[in-house]
Amino acid sequence: MGIARLVLAALAGLALLSLIVFGILSLVGALDTEPAPGSSSAPAAVSSAGSAADGSAGSSESSAATPGPSAGSGPTPTVRVECVQENCPRVFLKVAGGDVLFDREMARGEVAQSAEEKVDVVLTDASAVRVQENGAARPPGGAGERQEFTVTRE
């Protein structure tokens, strides 16, 4: 009976070690910022504005970012939100019926965008941001106006 307990303890230890290794590998994979080759869209992207001299706000994007409409190569984002004031109140982007993509305040020139099929958008102050839906500009809201809408990819 002593050997059975040792074998059982060894198997339990091996199972625990396997779970730890699997967890570490999953975390490393989740933290990988490189987009998967051949992926058609990134869920959301955030960037800061380009230099004021070239006038291309939002053109300097991170490696995980989806290209903006001015990039020419790649798909136009379903929705693109750019902060045009010094500080923009909370901006919320969410895959319709799914994951939260972006939920925070923004600074001037900062861009949040998504190329998902359907995106729910909530703007705390619609006058503080510039919104593009499938590459077309959305009319600006009034000062302090809260807007909630859903954008579907065309």
Short mmCIF file of C-alpha atoms in Angstrom, two decimals:
data_model
loop_
_atom_site.label_atom_id
_atom_site.label_comp_id
_atom_site.label_asym_id
_atom_site.label_seq_id
_atom_site.Cartn_x
_atom_site.Cartn_y
_atom_site.Cartn_z
CA MET A 1 0.00 0.00 0.00
CA GLY A 2 2.98 2.34 0.54
CA ILE A 3 4.09 2.12 -3.10
CA ALA A 4 0.57 2.93 -4.36
CA ARG A 5 0.56 6.14 -2.33
CA LEU A 6 3.96 7.14 -3.71
CA VAL A 7 2.81 6.51 -7.29
CA LEU A 8 -0.38 8.49 -6.67
CA ALA A 9 1.60 11.38 -5.15
CA ALA A 10 4.01 11.34 -8.11
CA LEU A 11 1.11 11.44 -10.59
CA ALA A 12 -0.50 14.33 -8.70
CA GLY A 13 2.81 16.21 -8.75
CA LEU A 14 3.20 15.56 -12.49
CA ALA A 15 -0.34 16.79 -13.13
CA LEU A 16 0.35 19.97 -11.15
CA LEU A 17 3.59 20.57 -13.03
CA SER A 18 1.76 20.07 -16.35
CA LEU A 19 -0.87 22.65 -15.39
CA ILE A 20 1.81 25.17 -14.42
CA VAL A 21 3.68 24.70 -17.73
CA PHE A 22 0.43 24.96 -19.70
CA GLY A 23 -0.50 28.17 -17.84
CA ILE A 24 2.88 29.76 -18.53
CA LEU A 25 2.70 28.88 -22.23
CA SER A 26 -0.83 30.32 -22.44
CA LEU A 27 0.27 33.58 -20.81
CA VAL A 28 3.26 33.92 -23.11
CA GLY A 29 0.99 33.34 -26.11
CA ALA A 30 -1.52 35.90 -24.89
CA LEU A 31 1.17 38.54 -24.38
CA ASP A 32 2.60 38.07 -27.87
CA THR A 33 1.97 41.38 -29.68
CA GLU A 34 2.73 40.18 -33.20
CA PRO A 35 -0.41 39.71 -35.33
CA ALA A 36 -1.01 36.25 -36.71
CA PRO A 37 0.13 35.90 -40.33
CA GLY A 38 -2.78 36.14 -42.73
CA SER A 39 -5.17 37.54 -40.13
CA SER A 40 -7.76 39.72 -41.80
CA SER A 41 -8.39 42.06 -38.90
CA ALA A 42 -7.18 43.05 -35.48
CA PRO A 43 -9.87 43.47 -32.83
CA ALA A 44 -8.91 46.98 -31.79
CA ALA A 45 -6.06 49.37 -32.14
CA VAL A 46 -4.95 52.40 -30.23
CA SER A 47 -2.37 54.87 -31.43
CA SER A 48 -1.11 58.37 -30.87
CA ALA A 49 -1.18 61.12 -33.45
CA GLY A 50 1.55 61.61 -36.01
CA SER A 51 3.53 64.85 -35.91
CA ALA A 52 1.54 68.03 -36.34
CA ALA A 53 3.75 69.04 -39.27
CA ASP A 54 2.64 66.21 -41.55
CA GLY A 55 -1.05 66.49 -40.59
CA SER A 56 -1.56 62.74 -40.53
CA ALA A 57 -3.14 62.23 -37.14
CA GLY A 58 -3.21 58.59 -36.15
CA SER A 59 -0.72 57.41 -38.75
CA SER A 60 1.92 56.14 -36.30
CA GLU A 61 0.29 52.96 -35.09
CA SER A 62 1.61 50.04 -33.09
CA SER A 63 2.44 46.72 -34.71
CA ALA A 64 -0.86 45.22 -33.52
CA ALA A 65 -2.87 48.08 -35.00
CA THR A 66 -5.12 47.79 -38.00
CA PRO A 67 -4.24 50.25 -40.75
CA GLY A 68 -6.15 53.51 -40.85
CA PRO A 69 -8.15 54.52 -43.90
CA SER A 70 -5.27 56.66 -45.20
CA ALA A 71 -2.84 53.72 -45.15
CA GLY A 72 -4.06 52.46 -48.53
CA SER A 73 -3.20 48.82 -47.86
CA GLY A 74 -5.52 46.65 -45.84
CA PRO A 75 -9.15 46.92 -44.89
CA THR A 76 -10.85 50.11 -43.75
CA PRO A 77 -11.75 49.83 -40.06
CA THR A 78 -15.40 49.28 -39.22
CA VAL A 79 -15.17 52.14 -36.74
CA ARG A 80 -12.41 54.66 -35.99
CA VAL A 81 -12.60 57.12 -33.09
CA GLU A 82 -10.06 59.96 -32.81
CA CYS A 83 -9.85 62.35 -29.87
CA VAL A 84 -9.86 65.98 -31.07
CA GLN A 85 -9.85 67.76 -27.69
CA GLU A 86 -7.11 67.95 -25.06
CA ASN A 87 -8.83 65.22 -23.02
CA CYS A 88 -11.77 63.15 -24.22
CA PRO A 89 -14.15 61.55 -21.74
CA ARG A 90 -14.71 57.80 -21.73
CA VAL A 91 -14.89 56.03 -25.10
CA PHE A 92 -16.25 52.47 -25.15
CA LEU A 93 -15.91 50.01 -28.06
CA LYS A 94 -17.25 46.45 -27.83
CA VAL A 95 -17.80 43.61 -30.26
CA ALA A 96 -21.59 43.39 -30.50
CA GLY A 97 -22.58 40.71 -27.99
CA GLY A 98 -18.95 39.98 -27.16
CA ASP A 99 -15.63 41.26 -25.86
CA VAL A 100 -14.81 44.81 -24.75
CA LEU A 101 -12.20 46.26 -27.12
CA PHE A 102 -11.63 49.72 -25.63
CA ASP A 103 -12.94 51.38 -22.47
CA ARG A 104 -11.12 54.47 -21.21
CA GLU A 105 -10.51 58.19 -21.58
CA MET A 106 -8.38 59.41 -24.48
CA ALA A 107 -5.85 62.20 -25.08
CA ARG A 108 -5.69 64.54 -28.10
CA GLY A 109 -4.71 62.68 -31.28
CA GLU A 110 -5.21 59.23 -29.77
CA VAL A 111 -7.09 56.77 -31.99
CA ALA A 112 -9.16 53.70 -31.17
CA GLN A 113 -10.39 51.55 -34.03
CA SER A 114 -11.74 48.11 -34.82
CA ALA A 115 -12.21 46.02 -37.94
CA GLU A 116 -14.68 43.59 -36.33
CA GLU A 117 -17.91 42.75 -38.17
CA LYS A 118 -20.20 44.59 -35.72
CA VAL A 119 -19.06 47.08 -33.06
CA ASP A 120 -21.07 48.77 -30.30
CA VAL A 121 -19.84 52.31 -29.56
CA VAL A 122 -20.60 54.55 -26.56
CA LEU A 123 -19.27 58.12 -26.52
CA THR A 124 -19.59 60.07 -23.26
CA ASP A 125 -19.05 63.40 -25.11
CA ALA A 126 -19.70 63.04 -28.84
CA SER A 127 -18.29 66.52 -29.60
CA ALA A 128 -14.86 65.55 -28.24
CA VAL A 129 -14.14 62.88 -30.86
CA ARG A 130 -14.13 62.43 -34.63
CA VAL A 131 -15.82 59.16 -35.68
CA GLN A 132 -15.53 57.33 -38.99
CA GLU A 133 -17.89 54.47 -39.84
CA ASN A 134 -16.51 52.24 -42.63
CA GLY A 135 -14.31 55.14 -43.77
CA ALA A 136 -17.14 57.70 -43.87
CA ALA A 137 -17.24 60.55 -41.35
CA ARG A 138 -20.09 60.44 -38.83
CA PRO A 139 -21.71 63.82 -38.04
CA PRO A 140 -20.30 65.25 -34.78
CA GLY A 141 -22.53 65.32 -31.72
CA GLY A 142 -23.37 68.29 -29.55
CA ALA A 143 -21.21 69.42 -26.64
CA GLY A 144 -21.62 66.99 -23.75
CA GLU A 145 -23.98 64.78 -25.78
CA ARG A 146 -23.80 61.05 -25.00
CA GLN A 147 -24.18 58.79 -28.04
CA GLU A 148 -24.68 55.04 -28.27
CA PHE A 149 -24.73 53.30 -31.65
CA THR A 150 -23.73 50.11 -33.44
CA VAL A 151 -21.58 50.06 -36.58
CA THR A 152 -21.79 47.12 -39.00
CA ARG A 153 -19.00 46.37 -41.47
CA GLU A 154 -19.90 47.07 -45.10
#
